C-alpha cells in the first residue's frame, strides 16, 4: 500500500459535510485499505469559521474555498455546498488545478452537468455524484455501470423524501396537504421554505440527471415537465382508494414506444397499491427501473439525511481515489444517443378526471362526446348526485391511454360546456 | 473511438450464453459507444456443436474451450458454463493467456474465489461476477463500490428464486411442500433434480460470496451454515400467520454486535409481513443491506433467467472492456479485514418452537424450567389441547434473542422430557 496520503478538500461542512469528515476520521484505516493509500482531510472550506465542529482540526478550516481548490496538491475535492454558485466555479477551478471532484449537488448537475463533465474530461479528471440522486441508494452507479450492457426503457421513482412523507401522512391519516406539511415541518422533514420540495424543483433536477444517464442523452432541467403536489387533496386520496391506488409524487423518465425519443416529468400520480412503489413509506425513496434484458429492478433506501448522503459521497471518494492511483478515470458523460426529448404533450398515459357537472339528463352524453372528439377513449365513468340539493353532480372519468396533448384539449373543451361547472382534479394514473 | 475491436470468447451457449451472444450482436453499436471500442464475438465454446444457435456464425463455434482461451488474442472470456471443472481451469488459463474474465459461476466463486482472484491479480487482469448473485440485480457492484466508504453490518436476502416461488405458493394457497414443488417444476422454475435449490446449496454459495464482499473477509462455502426448506410445512405457515409473519428462505450475513467476527447462514425463517422482504413474490429476489451510514437499503429484481443474467454479464463486460482500454483494473478481492467467521452456535436470534406434549398439568412448568436452565428467555407461550382425545397438546414457544447453541441445548433437553412427545418444528424469527 502506498503510504503517501491522497489529499481531500471538503467544501461545505453542514449536515452532510460534517458526516463525511467524521467518517473519514473514524474509518481512516478501512478507507486506506479499500483505496490502497491513506486519505487525508487537507482542508475544509466553510462560510462561518466560528461554528464549532467536533473532531475537525481548526487549523484545516478556511473561509477561502477558492484558495483551497487552487492549492494544487489536492487530489479530490468533495463539494457539499449545494446551489449553483460558488459551487460551479469551485468545481471547474478544482479540475483546472488537478483535482477530481465528488459532488452531491443535484441542482448544479441538472443544470450544468454537460459543461462540468466537459471540464472534467478536458483535464482528465473524474466527476462523480452518486449522492445527488436518492441519497444513500446506489442508483447512478447501477444505471451507469451495472446496466451498461442493457437498454433502459423506464426509470420511475420516488426521489423526494419530504413530499413522500407528506403524501404518506395524507394517505394514512386523511389529513389535508397543509396539515401534513405542518407536521413534516415540525419533525424536520420539510424546510421552513418548502418550495423546492413541494413544487418538485428538487425532484425535477433528479429526473433530469436520471434521464440523462439512463438514455445516454443530454436532458436539461428545462426538458423536464414539472408539477408540484400542493394541490393534492384528501378528496384525491379518496378517489385513489376507490381505484385501489394511492398517490405518489413520481419522477418518470421514459423512452417512447418507438425508441426514437424520450420524456422526463415529475408530477403527482395515482399508482396501484400492488405496485412496489406504493408501499414506500415516510421519507424513504425508491426507484423502479425497467430494461430490455434485466426486466424490473427496484432500489430502495433513505433518500436524504447527513449520514446516508455521506455514505454515497464516500463510496464515490473511494472510487475516485482508486482511479487516481491507477491513473485511470471512471465513466464520464455518456450522451452519444442524443435522442430528442419530447414535450409533455407527447407523453402517453391514463388519466383520472373529476368534474363538477349539472345534475340533469344528457350531461354524461355531452361529456363523453367531448372525449370522443379528442380521441381520448374512456375506460370507466362514475356519476353521482351530491345530494346537497344544489343541482350539481360529480362525474369521475378514467381514461384509457392517451397523449397528454389530447387530454389537455379534452379538458379545455370540457371547461367550455355550460353543464360542466368545474374540473375538480386531473391526475395521471401510472404503474399499471 | 478506437476502431480495432476487443475480442470476447464465450464459454457456454445455453440459456444465458445465447442471450449474451444475441445482445452483443443486436446492441453492438450501443456497446461500442459505451465501451469506447467495438466488441467482437471471437469464439463460442460449446459441448454440443450440432445444436442450432440462432444468430451465431457457425464458424465461431468450437468444442475446444481450452484452445479458445489459449488463443492469446482474446481480451475478455465470458464464462457461463457453471460448475467447478472445467470452468476453473479455463478461467485460470484465460488469465495466464492475457484475458480478463466475466463469470456467472456462483458455485466456483464461492468455493475458489480467493484462488481465482489471486490468479487474476498475478496477471493484472479483472475478474467480475455480478451475475453470480441475484441475477440481474446490481448487488456485487453496489456492495463493493457504492458502499466502499461505509460499514456494512448485515446483508439479508432472498437469493434463490425457485425456493421463493415454492414458499410463496405454499403461503398463498396453503399447499404443502411437495405440491408447490410439483407446480414449480411444471412451470420450469425448478429443475428436474431440485436439490441445489431446495437444500439451499445455491443460496449458501451466494451467501459466501456476499459475506466475503460485505465484510472484506474470506468466507468459504464451508463457513456457511446451511439448512434447506424441504421440511417447511403448511402448519409452519399457519404458525407464521398467527405471528403476523410469513416464511422465506433467507441468506443472512451478519457482523457480530462487537464487530469482531461475522457469520453467514442460509435457512428458512419467519419474517414479519411488514418487512420489505415479506412481499417479494414468485421467483423474484431481493436483498436487504444494513450499514452504519446508509442505513437500510433494498435491491429487488429477477434473480435468474437468461436475459436478466445476461444483463448482469454484459454490464460486467462493458466495465472490464473499459478497464482494458484505460490500462487499469477494477477492484479485486478485498479481504484485508480477515475477521473470524463464527459457527452457527454463536448466532443470536429469536426462535419459534412447536412441541407436542402430554396434555396434563405441570407440563408448561417443566418446559419453562428447561428453557430457563439453558438461559433462553421465553417471550410468549401458546398452549392448546388437540381435542382429538389422544391426551396430547401442542405448545408453541417464541423466545427472546438467544444464541443458537443455547437453543440447541434447550431442544436437546426438551426431547429427553417424558412429557414432550416430539419437537414438531423449530424456526428462526428474523427481521424484527
PDB file of C-alpha atoms in Angstrom, chain A residues 19 22-23 27 29-31 33-34 130 136-139 141-142 145-152 214 216 255 276 279 284 288 291-302 307-312 314-316 318-319 322 326-332 334 336-337, chain B residues 19 22-23 27 29-31 33-34 130 136-139 141-142 145-152 214 216 255 276 279 284 288 291-302 307-312 314-316 318-319 322 326-332 334 336-337:
ATOM      1  CA  UNK A  19     -20.579  13.399   8.479  1.00  0.00           C
ATOM      2  CA  UNK A  22     -16.350  12.303  10.778  1.00  0.00           C
ATOM      3  CA  UNK A  23     -16.332   9.041   8.804  1.00  0.00           C
ATOM      4  CA  UNK A  27     -12.866   4.877   9.425  1.00  0.00           C
ATOM      5  CA  UNK A  29      -7.920   2.588   8.354  1.00  0.00           C
ATOM      6  CA  UNK A  30     -10.730   0.929   6.427  1.00  0.00           C
ATOM      7  CA  UNK A  31     -10.710   3.650   3.777  1.00  0.00           C
ATOM      8  CA  UNK A  33      -7.247  -0.470   2.886  1.00  0.00           C
ATOM      9  CA  UNK A  34     -10.057  -0.153   0.392  1.00  0.00           C
ATOM     10  CA  UNK A 130     -23.960   9.301  -6.574  1.00  0.00           C
ATOM     11  CA  UNK A 136     -27.657   6.671   0.023  1.00  0.00           C
ATOM     12  CA  UNK A 137     -29.353   4.500  -2.589  1.00  0.00           C
ATOM     13  CA  UNK A 138     -26.838   3.202  -5.126  1.00  0.00           C
ATOM     14  CA  UNK A 139     -28.509   4.353  -8.315  1.00  0.00           C
ATOM     15  CA  UNK A 141     -23.529   3.616 -10.479  1.00  0.00           C
ATOM     16  CA  UNK A 142     -26.006   0.763 -11.179  1.00  0.00           C
ATOM     17  CA  UNK A 145     -22.256   0.684 -14.937  1.00  0.00           C
ATOM     18  CA  UNK A 146     -24.306  -2.377 -13.937  1.00  0.00           C
ATOM     19  CA  UNK A 147     -26.849  -1.748 -16.699  1.00  0.00           C
ATOM     20  CA  UNK A 148     -24.279  -0.524 -19.230  1.00  0.00           C
ATOM     21  CA  UNK A 149     -24.935  -3.584 -21.383  1.00  0.00           C
ATOM     22  CA  UNK A 150     -28.704  -3.278 -21.255  1.00  0.00           C
ATOM     23  CA  UNK A 151     -31.322  -0.948 -22.760  1.00  0.00           C
ATOM     24  CA  UNK A 152     -33.224   1.009 -20.125  1.00  0.00           C
ATOM     25  CA  UNK A 214     -30.490   6.087 -18.454  1.00  0.00           C
ATOM     26  CA  UNK A 216     -27.303   8.307 -22.878  1.00  0.00           C
ATOM     27  CA  UNK A 255     -38.221   6.002 -23.794  1.00  0.00           C
ATOM     28  CA  UNK A 276     -43.839  -1.831  -5.189  1.00  0.00           C
ATOM     29  CA  UNK A 279     -45.611   0.782  -0.183  1.00  0.00           C
ATOM     30  CA  UNK A 284     -37.862   6.846   2.105  1.00  0.00           C
ATOM     31  CA  UNK A 288     -38.075   1.369 -10.232  1.00  0.00           C
ATOM     32  CA  UNK A 291     -34.900  -2.527 -19.043  1.00  0.00           C
ATOM     33  CA  UNK A 292     -34.985  -4.884 -22.003  1.00  0.00           C
ATOM     34  CA  UNK A 293     -32.903  -7.701 -20.542  1.00  0.00           C
ATOM     35  CA  UNK A 294     -32.901  -7.218 -16.765  1.00  0.00           C
ATOM     36  CA  UNK A 295     -36.643  -6.633 -16.571  1.00  0.00           C
ATOM     37  CA  UNK A 296     -37.924  -4.808 -13.494  1.00  0.00           C
ATOM     38  CA  UNK A 297     -35.497  -3.749 -10.795  1.00  0.00           C
ATOM     39  CA  UNK A 298     -36.115  -1.662  -7.705  1.00  0.00           C
ATOM     40  CA  UNK A 299     -33.702   0.248  -5.485  1.00  0.00           C
ATOM     41  CA  UNK A 300     -34.921   1.368  -2.064  1.00  0.00           C
ATOM     42  CA  UNK A 301     -33.453   3.295   0.859  1.00  0.00           C
ATOM     43  CA  UNK A 302     -33.144   6.594   2.712  1.00  0.00           C
ATOM     44  CA  UNK A 307     -25.129  10.014   7.214  1.00  0.00           C
ATOM     45  CA  UNK A 308     -26.873   8.346   4.230  1.00  0.00           C
ATOM     46  CA  UNK A 309     -25.724  11.100   1.875  1.00  0.00           C
ATOM     47  CA  UNK A 310     -22.214  10.860   3.336  1.00  0.00           C
ATOM     48  CA  UNK A 311     -22.226   7.118   2.609  1.00  0.00           C
ATOM     49  CA  UNK A 312     -22.825   7.845  -1.073  1.00  0.00           C
ATOM     50  CA  UNK A 314     -17.598   8.295   0.493  1.00  0.00           C
ATOM     51  CA  UNK A 315     -18.352   5.464  -1.955  1.00  0.00           C
ATOM     52  CA  UNK A 316     -17.548   7.907  -4.744  1.00  0.00           C
ATOM     53  CA  UNK A 318     -13.090   5.605  -2.696  1.00  0.00           C
ATOM     54  CA  UNK A 319     -13.742   5.056  -6.422  1.00  0.00           C
ATOM     55  CA  UNK A 322      -8.694   4.273  -6.703  1.00  0.00           C
ATOM     56  CA  UNK A 326      -4.322   3.559 -11.199  1.00  0.00           C
ATOM     57  CA  UNK A 327      -4.042   6.601 -13.454  1.00  0.00           C
ATOM     58  CA  UNK A 328      -7.447   5.919 -14.979  1.00  0.00           C
ATOM     59  CA  UNK A 329     -10.750   7.742 -14.919  1.00  0.00           C
ATOM     60  CA  UNK A 330     -14.209   6.254 -14.468  1.00  0.00           C
ATOM     61  CA  UNK A 331     -17.065   6.518 -16.948  1.00  0.00           C
ATOM     62  CA  UNK A 332     -17.681  10.141 -17.911  1.00  0.00           C
ATOM     63  CA  UNK A 334     -22.373   9.284 -21.991  1.00  0.00           C
ATOM     64  CA  UNK A 336     -23.901   9.591 -27.612  1.00  0.00           C
ATOM     65  CA  UNK A 337     -27.522   8.546 -28.223  1.00  0.00           C
TER      66      UNK A 337
ATOM     67  CA  UNK B  19     -28.687 -14.230 -24.645  1.00  0.00           C
ATOM     68  CA  UNK B  22     -27.710 -12.157 -29.020  1.00  0.00           C
ATOM     69  CA  UNK B  23     -27.373  -8.842 -27.176  1.00  0.00           C
ATOM     70  CA  UNK B  27     -26.738  -3.938 -29.437  1.00  0.00           C
ATOM     71  CA  UNK B  29     -23.397  -0.105 -31.676  1.00  0.00           C
ATOM     72  CA  UNK B  30     -24.530   0.815 -28.166  1.00  0.00           C
ATOM     73  CA  UNK B  31     -21.897  -1.407 -26.587  1.00  0.00           C
ATOM     74  CA  UNK B  33     -20.240   3.646 -27.733  1.00  0.00           C
ATOM     75  CA  UNK B  34     -20.366   2.786 -24.065  1.00  0.00           C
ATOM     76  CA  UNK B 130     -22.161  -9.596 -10.846  1.00  0.00           C
ATOM     77  CA  UNK B 136     -29.887  -9.062 -12.879  1.00  0.00           C
ATOM     78  CA  UNK B 137     -29.970  -7.227  -9.577  1.00  0.00           C
ATOM     79  CA  UNK B 138     -26.976  -4.920  -9.245  1.00  0.00           C
ATOM     80  CA  UNK B 139     -25.610  -6.115  -5.925  1.00  0.00           C
ATOM     81  CA  UNK B 141     -21.028  -3.609  -7.579  1.00  0.00           C
ATOM     82  CA  UNK B 142     -23.121  -1.601  -5.054  1.00  0.00           C
ATOM     83  CA  UNK B 145     -18.099   0.107  -4.800  1.00  0.00           C
ATOM     84  CA  UNK B 146     -21.101   2.228  -3.781  1.00  0.00           C
ATOM     85  CA  UNK B 147     -20.788   1.189  -0.134  1.00  0.00           C
ATOM     86  CA  UNK B 148     -16.966   1.145  -0.150  1.00  0.00           C
ATOM     87  CA  UNK B 149     -16.935   4.107   2.250  1.00  0.00           C
ATOM     88  CA  UNK B 150     -19.478   2.626   4.630  1.00  0.00           C
ATOM     89  CA  UNK B 151     -19.515  -0.199   7.188  1.00  0.00           C
ATOM     90  CA  UNK B 152     -21.947  -2.964   6.292  1.00  0.00           C
ATOM     91  CA  UNK B 214     -19.627  -7.125   2.621  1.00  0.00           C
ATOM     92  CA  UNK B 216     -13.831  -7.664   3.466  1.00  0.00           C
ATOM     93  CA  UNK B 255     -21.311  -8.780  11.717  1.00  0.00           C
ATOM     94  CA  UNK B 276     -39.954  -5.432   2.800  1.00  0.00           C
ATOM     95  CA  UNK B 279     -43.702  -9.067  -0.011  1.00  0.00           C
ATOM     96  CA  UNK B 284     -38.108 -12.638  -7.615  1.00  0.00           C
ATOM     97  CA  UNK B 288     -31.718  -6.035   2.245  1.00  0.00           C
ATOM     98  CA  UNK B 291     -24.892  -0.280   7.058  1.00  0.00           C
ATOM     99  CA  UNK B 292     -23.694   2.282   9.580  1.00  0.00           C
ATOM    100  CA  UNK B 293     -24.146   5.405   7.467  1.00  0.00           C
ATOM    101  CA  UNK B 294     -26.518   4.485   4.634  1.00  0.00           C
ATOM    102  CA  UNK B 295     -28.995   2.757   6.930  1.00  0.00           C
ATOM    103  CA  UNK B 296     -31.349   0.264   5.311  1.00  0.00           C
ATOM    104  CA  UNK B 297     -31.198  -0.344   1.574  1.00  0.00           C
ATOM    105  CA  UNK B 298     -33.034  -2.882  -0.546  1.00  0.00           C
ATOM    106  CA  UNK B 299     -32.292  -4.212  -4.020  1.00  0.00           C
ATOM    107  CA  UNK B 300     -35.048  -6.064  -5.846  1.00  0.00           C
ATOM    108  CA  UNK B 301     -35.419  -7.786  -9.215  1.00  0.00           C
ATOM    109  CA  UNK B 302     -35.416 -11.026 -11.189  1.00  0.00           C
ATOM    110  CA  UNK B 307     -31.965 -12.320 -20.267  1.00  0.00           C
ATOM    111  CA  UNK B 308     -31.665 -10.922 -16.701  1.00  0.00           C
ATOM    112  CA  UNK B 309     -28.461 -12.862 -16.085  1.00  0.00           C
ATOM    113  CA  UNK B 310     -27.143 -11.735 -19.483  1.00  0.00           C
ATOM    114  CA  UNK B 311     -27.820  -8.118 -18.466  1.00  0.00           C
ATOM    115  CA  UNK B 312     -25.534  -8.535 -15.453  1.00  0.00           C
ATOM    116  CA  UNK B 314     -22.908  -7.536 -20.161  1.00  0.00           C
ATOM    117  CA  UNK B 315     -22.666  -4.789 -17.523  1.00  0.00           C
ATOM    118  CA  UNK B 316     -19.505  -6.501 -16.305  1.00  0.00           C
ATOM    119  CA  UNK B 318     -18.570  -3.204 -20.505  1.00  0.00           C
ATOM    120  CA  UNK B 319     -16.690  -2.436 -17.276  1.00  0.00           C
ATOM    121  CA  UNK B 322     -13.327  -0.084 -20.329  1.00  0.00           C
ATOM    122  CA  UNK B 326      -7.611   2.505 -19.875  1.00  0.00           C
ATOM    123  CA  UNK B 327      -4.978   0.010 -18.788  1.00  0.00           C
ATOM    124  CA  UNK B 328      -6.438  -0.249 -15.308  1.00  0.00           C
ATOM    125  CA  UNK B 329      -8.150  -2.985 -13.353  1.00  0.00           C
ATOM    126  CA  UNK B 330     -11.245  -2.707 -11.197  1.00  0.00           C
ATOM    127  CA  UNK B 331     -11.435  -3.519  -7.506  1.00  0.00           C
ATOM    128  CA  UNK B 332     -10.108  -7.020  -6.847  1.00  0.00           C
ATOM    129  CA  UNK B 334     -10.796  -7.173  -0.604  1.00  0.00           C
ATOM    130  CA  UNK B 336      -7.985  -7.228   4.482  1.00  0.00           C
ATOM    131  CA  UNK B 337     -10.338  -7.293   7.478  1.00  0.00           C
TER     132      UNK B 337
END
